[in-house]
Structure formats: structure tokens, C-alpha cells
Amino acid sequence: MTNLWRTVSENDQITGNPASSITLVEYGDYQCPHCAHAHPLVKRLLAERGTVFLFVFRNFPLQKIHPAAFMAAAAAEAAGRQGSFWAMHDFIFENQKKLMVKKLPEFAAALELNMEQFLLDLESDDIKNKIESDFESGIRSGVNATPTFYINGEKLTYDTTYESLLKAIDLH
């Protein structure tokens, strides 16, 4: 079993119950169809059990096969600087078929973000460094595909079903 290399910190994108003893970490890629499949499963899990666990999303853009993934991650992080990380996260996954780098400003506009700030943040070195740090922590944690989940620091056997995620939460 592979363990999570970097512990959860204030630098992570988190939602759910921060006081919970259960933490589910996902390494995901916004252009990955398997991550788009997992997205509504995680949303359902948060809707049904969000008070009993903390959810963390870390960027793991597979740039060789998903050319828009890194900039999509940057768009989510840039939206996060305006308090809209999860809104952009949802919007990107729910519009994955339209995902292209040139569409990201349209996504931000749909979320009514401050466009000038969004475009500045989209290109910032801090955001690029955050994404690269997420990716490196994934590599060091043994991530070799997306999505990869960890529960309380241990790699989760996710079989693409809601039940596998639910079972992991309920067993902890």
C-alpha cells in the first residue's frame, strides 16, 4: 500500500468538515475523463457525508496527454484566489467536453469573477508553483494515474463506483 507523501495543509484546496478525523484526498486532472466520471460521485459523497469527512483536491495534470489540464488547474487555483475554487472546479468538470485553454476566461466570466485579477492570477508563478508542488507530491505518493484517492493517508482502492468511495468513508 502506498502512503500520501505530503500531509494536508492550508495550501490545499479543501471542503467538507475540517474537524473530521477522516480525510479523502484526490489527485485529479481536469481533462481526464475518469476524473470527470469521479467528479459527480465525490459531489454526491460530499452532499451525503460531507459533515463526516474532509475532502482535498490536488492537481495532477497529465500534460503529455491532456494539453489543457495544467491551465485548467491554474484557472481553478486563480478562481480560488477569489474564493471560487470549488465553483470553478465544478464548472470545469461539468464542461469538460468544451475544455480548451482559450475557453478558460469564458468559464471565469460565467462565474462572474473579477476578470482582470483572474487573468493576472492565471499566469502567476505562485499558482504554477502550487500546481507543480501538487504534482510532485503525487509522484512521491505513488500516483501514476488519475483519479487517485487517499483516505487518511493510505491509497484507496477505487473501482470507479460510488460505493467504493462510500465504503472507504464508512469504514473509517
Short mmCIF file of C-alpha atoms in Angstrom, two decimals:
data_model
loop_
_atom_site.label_atom_id
_atom_site.label_comp_id
_atom_site.label_asym_id
_atom_site.label_seq_id
_atom_site.Cartn_x
_atom_site.Cartn_y
_atom_site.Cartn_z
CA MET A 1 0.00 0.00 0.00
CA THR A 2 1.27 3.46 -0.89
CA ASN A 3 1.03 6.34 1.53
CA LEU A 4 0.39 10.00 0.97
CA TRP A 5 3.76 11.76 0.91
CA ARG A 6 2.66 15.31 1.81
CA THR A 7 0.25 15.92 4.66
CA VAL A 8 -2.78 18.14 4.16
CA SER A 9 -2.09 21.80 4.89
CA GLU A 10 -3.62 25.23 4.50
CA ASN A 11 -2.13 25.32 0.99
CA ASP A 12 -4.53 22.59 -0.13
CA GLN A 13 -7.98 23.13 -1.59
CA ILE A 14 -10.33 21.66 0.99
CA THR A 15 -14.05 21.27 1.57
CA GLY A 16 -16.18 19.23 3.92
CA ASN A 17 -15.54 19.02 7.63
CA PRO A 18 -12.08 20.32 8.59
CA ALA A 19 -12.55 18.98 12.14
CA SER A 20 -13.16 15.42 10.91
CA SER A 21 -10.75 12.58 11.57
CA ILE A 22 -11.41 11.30 8.02
CA THR A 23 -9.59 12.91 5.11
CA LEU A 24 -10.12 11.94 1.48
CA VAL A 25 -7.50 13.30 -0.92
CA GLU A 26 -7.94 13.14 -4.68
CA TYR A 27 -5.19 13.69 -7.21
CA GLY A 28 -7.03 14.71 -10.34
CA ASP A 29 -6.66 16.11 -13.84
CA TYR A 30 -9.35 18.41 -15.21
CA GLN A 31 -9.09 16.94 -18.70
CA CYS A 32 -9.15 13.30 -17.58
CA PRO A 33 -12.42 11.53 -18.48
CA HIS A 34 -12.03 9.19 -15.50
CA CYS A 35 -11.80 12.21 -13.19
CA ALA A 36 -14.92 13.65 -14.84
CA HIS A 37 -16.61 10.32 -14.07
CA ALA A 38 -15.48 10.50 -10.43
CA HIS A 39 -16.49 14.15 -10.03
CA PRO A 40 -20.26 13.62 -9.52
CA LEU A 41 -19.50 10.66 -7.27
CA VAL A 42 -17.40 12.85 -5.00
CA LYS A 43 -20.04 15.60 -5.13
CA ARG A 44 -22.69 13.08 -4.09
CA LEU A 45 -20.45 11.82 -1.31
CA LEU A 46 -19.94 15.39 -0.09
CA ALA A 47 -23.70 16.03 -0.23
CA GLU A 48 -24.49 12.87 1.70
CA ARG A 49 -21.48 12.58 4.03
CA GLY A 50 -19.72 15.94 3.84
CA THR A 51 -20.13 16.51 7.54
CA VAL A 52 -18.10 13.42 8.41
CA PHE A 53 -15.01 13.87 6.23
CA LEU A 54 -12.65 16.44 4.79
CA PHE A 55 -12.12 16.40 1.02
CA VAL A 56 -8.91 17.65 -0.56
CA PHE A 57 -8.30 18.10 -4.28
CA ARG A 58 -4.74 18.20 -5.57
CA ASN A 59 -3.75 18.91 -9.13
CA PHE A 60 -2.13 16.17 -11.14
CA PRO A 61 -2.26 17.47 -14.73
CA LEU A 62 -1.09 14.86 -17.22
CA GLN A 63 0.18 17.39 -19.72
CA LYS A 64 1.50 14.95 -22.32
CA ILE A 65 -1.97 13.55 -22.97
CA HIS A 66 -4.13 16.42 -21.73
CA PRO A 67 -2.77 19.70 -23.13
CA ALA A 68 -5.35 21.92 -21.37
CA ALA A 69 -5.06 20.24 -17.96
CA PHE A 70 -2.32 22.43 -16.49
CA MET A 71 -4.04 25.70 -17.45
CA ALA A 72 -7.37 24.33 -16.24
CA ALA A 73 -5.70 23.66 -12.89
CA ALA A 74 -4.33 27.22 -12.98
CA ALA A 75 -7.85 28.52 -13.70
CA ALA A 76 -9.24 26.67 -10.69
CA GLU A 77 -6.44 27.96 -8.48
CA ALA A 78 -6.87 31.50 -9.85
CA ALA A 79 -10.60 31.30 -9.12
CA GLY A 80 -9.65 30.12 -5.65
CA ARG A 81 -7.91 33.41 -5.03
CA GLN A 82 -11.34 34.98 -5.41
CA GLY A 83 -12.98 32.40 -3.15
CA SER A 84 -14.37 30.40 -6.07
CA PHE A 85 -12.07 27.38 -6.33
CA TRP A 86 -14.89 24.85 -5.91
CA ALA A 87 -17.21 26.73 -8.26
CA MET A 88 -14.52 26.67 -10.97
CA HIS A 89 -13.61 23.07 -10.11
CA ASP A 90 -17.23 22.03 -10.67
CA PHE A 91 -17.62 24.21 -13.77
CA ILE A 92 -14.54 22.75 -15.46
CA PHE A 93 -15.52 19.14 -14.82
CA GLU A 94 -19.13 19.77 -15.80
CA ASN A 95 -17.98 21.41 -19.04
CA GLN A 96 -15.00 19.13 -19.70
CA LYS A 97 -16.06 18.45 -23.29
CA LYS A 98 -15.71 22.18 -24.04
CA LEU A 99 -12.39 22.48 -22.19
CA MET A 100 -9.75 24.38 -24.12
CA VAL A 101 -7.28 26.92 -22.77
CA LYS A 102 -8.93 29.70 -24.77
CA LYS A 103 -12.28 28.91 -23.07
CA LEU A 104 -10.98 29.43 -19.51
CA PRO A 105 -11.71 33.19 -19.46
CA GLU A 106 -15.27 32.37 -20.57
CA PHE A 107 -15.55 29.94 -17.66
CA ALA A 108 -14.33 32.67 -15.29
CA ALA A 109 -16.78 35.16 -16.76
CA ALA A 110 -19.62 32.66 -16.28
CA LEU A 111 -18.69 32.56 -12.59
CA GLU A 112 -18.65 36.38 -12.52
CA LEU A 113 -15.03 36.54 -11.38
CA ASN A 114 -13.00 39.75 -11.49
CA MET A 115 -11.55 39.14 -14.95
CA GLU A 116 -8.53 41.41 -14.64
CA GLN A 117 -7.45 39.68 -11.43
CA PHE A 118 -8.29 36.23 -12.81
CA LEU A 119 -6.09 36.75 -15.87
CA LEU A 120 -3.21 38.02 -13.73
CA ASP A 121 -3.52 35.07 -11.34
CA LEU A 122 -3.86 32.60 -14.20
CA GLU A 123 -0.29 33.42 -15.25
CA SER A 124 1.22 33.83 -11.78
CA ASP A 125 4.33 31.94 -10.77
CA ASP A 126 2.81 31.21 -7.34
CA ILE A 127 -0.06 29.31 -8.93
CA LYS A 128 2.25 27.46 -11.34
CA ASN A 129 4.48 26.53 -8.40
CA LYS A 130 1.46 25.31 -6.39
CA ILE A 131 0.34 23.05 -9.25
CA GLU A 132 3.87 21.72 -9.72
CA SER A 133 4.11 21.08 -5.97
CA ASP A 134 0.81 19.18 -6.05
CA PHE A 135 2.08 17.12 -8.99
CA GLU A 136 5.40 16.36 -7.28
CA SER A 137 3.63 15.28 -4.09
CA GLY A 138 1.52 12.97 -6.24
CA ILE A 139 4.59 11.42 -7.82
CA ARG A 140 6.19 10.93 -4.40
CA SER A 141 2.92 9.39 -3.17
CA GLY A 142 2.89 6.84 -5.99
CA VAL A 143 0.24 8.44 -8.20
CA ASN A 144 0.55 7.10 -11.74
CA ALA A 145 -2.99 7.64 -12.99
CA THR A 146 -5.94 9.87 -12.29
CA PRO A 147 -8.02 9.96 -10.29
CA THR A 148 -6.06 8.51 -7.39
CA PHE A 149 -7.57 8.72 -3.93
CA TYR A 150 -6.04 8.51 -0.46
CA ILE A 151 -8.02 8.08 2.71
CA ASN A 152 -6.28 9.10 5.90
CA GLY A 153 -3.00 8.95 4.03
CA GLU A 154 -3.36 5.47 2.53
CA LYS A 155 -4.01 4.79 -1.12
CA LEU A 156 -7.64 3.85 -1.67
CA THR A 157 -8.81 1.07 -3.92
CA TYR A 158 -11.27 2.98 -6.09
CA ASP A 159 -13.15 0.83 -8.57
CA THR A 160 -14.90 3.75 -10.33
CA THR A 161 -18.06 3.29 -8.27
CA TYR A 162 -19.75 5.49 -5.73
CA GLU A 163 -19.94 2.50 -3.42
CA SER A 164 -16.15 2.15 -3.24
CA LEU A 165 -15.84 5.77 -2.07
CA LEU A 166 -18.75 5.44 0.34
CA LYS A 167 -17.36 2.23 1.79
CA ALA A 168 -13.99 3.89 2.37
CA ILE A 169 -15.62 6.74 4.28
CA ASP A 170 -17.89 4.45 6.28
CA LEU A 171 -15.03 2.11 7.28
CA HIS A 172 -13.02 4.94 8.83
#
